[in-house]
Each structure stands twice: as structure tokens, then as C-alpha cells.
Amino acid sequence: TDISGTVGVFDDVPEGHGAYSYVKALCARGVIKGVDETHFCPQNGITRAEFATLLRAMFYKSVPAGGAE
């Protein structure tokens, strides 16, 4: 989902939310994105695969076409 222009702005993570600044910063870096244009769903759990993908995105700018190096 393309959220450019509203990076890190989600209805369910308002400015007063404890994770607001983290969500906004990670969205701006392209590390995370919402489930759609207006929702991040911070109460949802995260799978091991999603966490691994998150870590990879934080440390590498691009993922090789074949997956892990």
C-alpha cells in the first residue's frame, strides 16, 4: 500500500499514542507500512517471518531477488 504523503499517519496510531513517533519514523524509512492507507493495527501480533522481514529491512536497503544471501 502506498502511503506516501501521509507517511506514518494512521487513524489507530494518533499523535498521542506511545508508538506514534516510532511508527512514523519507521514508515518514513520504508521499514514498515500499515495494513492499509489508514490503519496500522498496533494491537495485532507479529509472526516470526514478519519480524525477520522487519529486521532485514532495517539493516539492508534492498533484498536480493533470490532471498537471503
Tab-separated table of C-alpha atoms in Angstrom:
chain	number	residue	atom	x	y	z
A	1	THR	CA	0.000	0.000	0.000
A	2	ASP	CA	1.399	3.394	-0.953
A	3	ILE	CA	1.114	5.785	1.961
A	4	SER	CA	3.434	8.477	0.589
A	5	GLY	CA	2.330	11.930	1.601
A	6	THR	CA	0.834	10.566	4.819
A	7	VAL	CA	3.814	8.503	5.965
A	8	GLY	CA	3.157	7.110	9.408
A	9	VAL	CA	-0.250	8.756	9.801
A	10	PHE	CA	-2.825	6.171	10.794
A	11	ASP	CA	-6.253	6.524	12.415
A	12	ASP	CA	-5.383	3.912	15.039
A	13	VAL	CA	-1.987	5.461	15.952
A	14	PRO	CA	-2.840	9.105	16.745
A	15	GLU	CA	-0.172	11.644	17.682
A	16	GLY	CA	-0.698	10.975	21.411
A	17	HIS	CA	-0.133	7.202	21.048
A	18	GLY	CA	3.004	5.833	22.728
A	19	ALA	CA	4.267	4.285	19.492
A	20	TYR	CA	3.433	7.256	17.239
A	21	SER	CA	6.976	8.595	16.777
A	22	TYR	CA	8.384	5.082	16.195
A	23	VAL	CA	5.721	4.134	13.667
A	24	LYS	CA	6.142	7.428	11.826
A	25	ALA	CA	9.959	7.149	11.718
A	26	LEU	CA	9.972	3.511	10.549
A	27	CYS	CA	7.335	4.254	7.894
A	28	ALA	CA	9.402	7.184	6.639
A	29	ARG	CA	12.421	4.863	6.285
A	30	GLY	CA	10.321	2.293	4.430
A	31	VAL	CA	10.878	-0.361	7.103
A	32	ILE	CA	7.194	-0.811	7.965
A	33	LYS	CA	3.839	0.094	6.493
A	34	GLY	CA	0.230	-0.054	7.567
A	35	VAL	CA	-2.251	-2.784	6.798
A	36	ASP	CA	-3.965	-0.217	4.556
A	37	GLU	CA	-3.788	3.525	3.969
A	38	THR	CA	-5.413	4.494	7.274
A	39	HIS	CA	-4.758	1.608	9.674
A	40	PHE	CA	-1.605	0.247	11.275
A	41	CYS	CA	-3.311	-2.152	13.751
A	42	PRO	CA	-0.729	-1.841	16.565
A	43	GLN	CA	-2.655	-4.344	18.697
A	44	ASN	CA	-2.058	-7.149	16.201
A	45	GLY	CA	0.643	-9.691	16.879
A	46	ILE	CA	3.617	-10.233	14.607
A	47	THR	CA	4.765	-13.557	13.176
A	48	ARG	CA	8.357	-14.790	13.220
A	49	ALA	CA	8.511	-14.336	9.438
A	50	GLU	CA	7.212	-10.759	9.682
A	51	PHE	CA	9.766	-9.981	12.394
A	52	ALA	CA	12.593	-11.438	10.278
A	53	THR	CA	11.454	-9.327	7.318
A	54	LEU	CA	11.351	-6.261	9.565
A	55	LEU	CA	14.896	-6.852	10.791
A	56	ARG	CA	16.146	-7.393	7.255
A	57	ALA	CA	14.530	-4.143	6.107
A	58	MET	CA	16.140	-2.268	8.990
A	59	PHE	CA	19.669	-3.413	8.162
A	60	TYR	CA	19.654	-3.770	4.380
A	61	LYS	CA	18.433	-1.284	1.799
A	62	SER	CA	17.316	-3.986	-0.636
A	63	VAL	CA	16.629	-7.698	-0.514
A	64	PRO	CA	18.292	-9.829	-3.206
A	65	ALA	CA	15.899	-11.329	-5.769
A	66	GLY	CA	16.583	-14.864	-4.526
A	67	GLY	CA	16.001	-14.001	-0.878
A	68	ALA	CA	18.773	-14.317	1.709
A	69	GLU	CA	22.336	-14.071	0.509
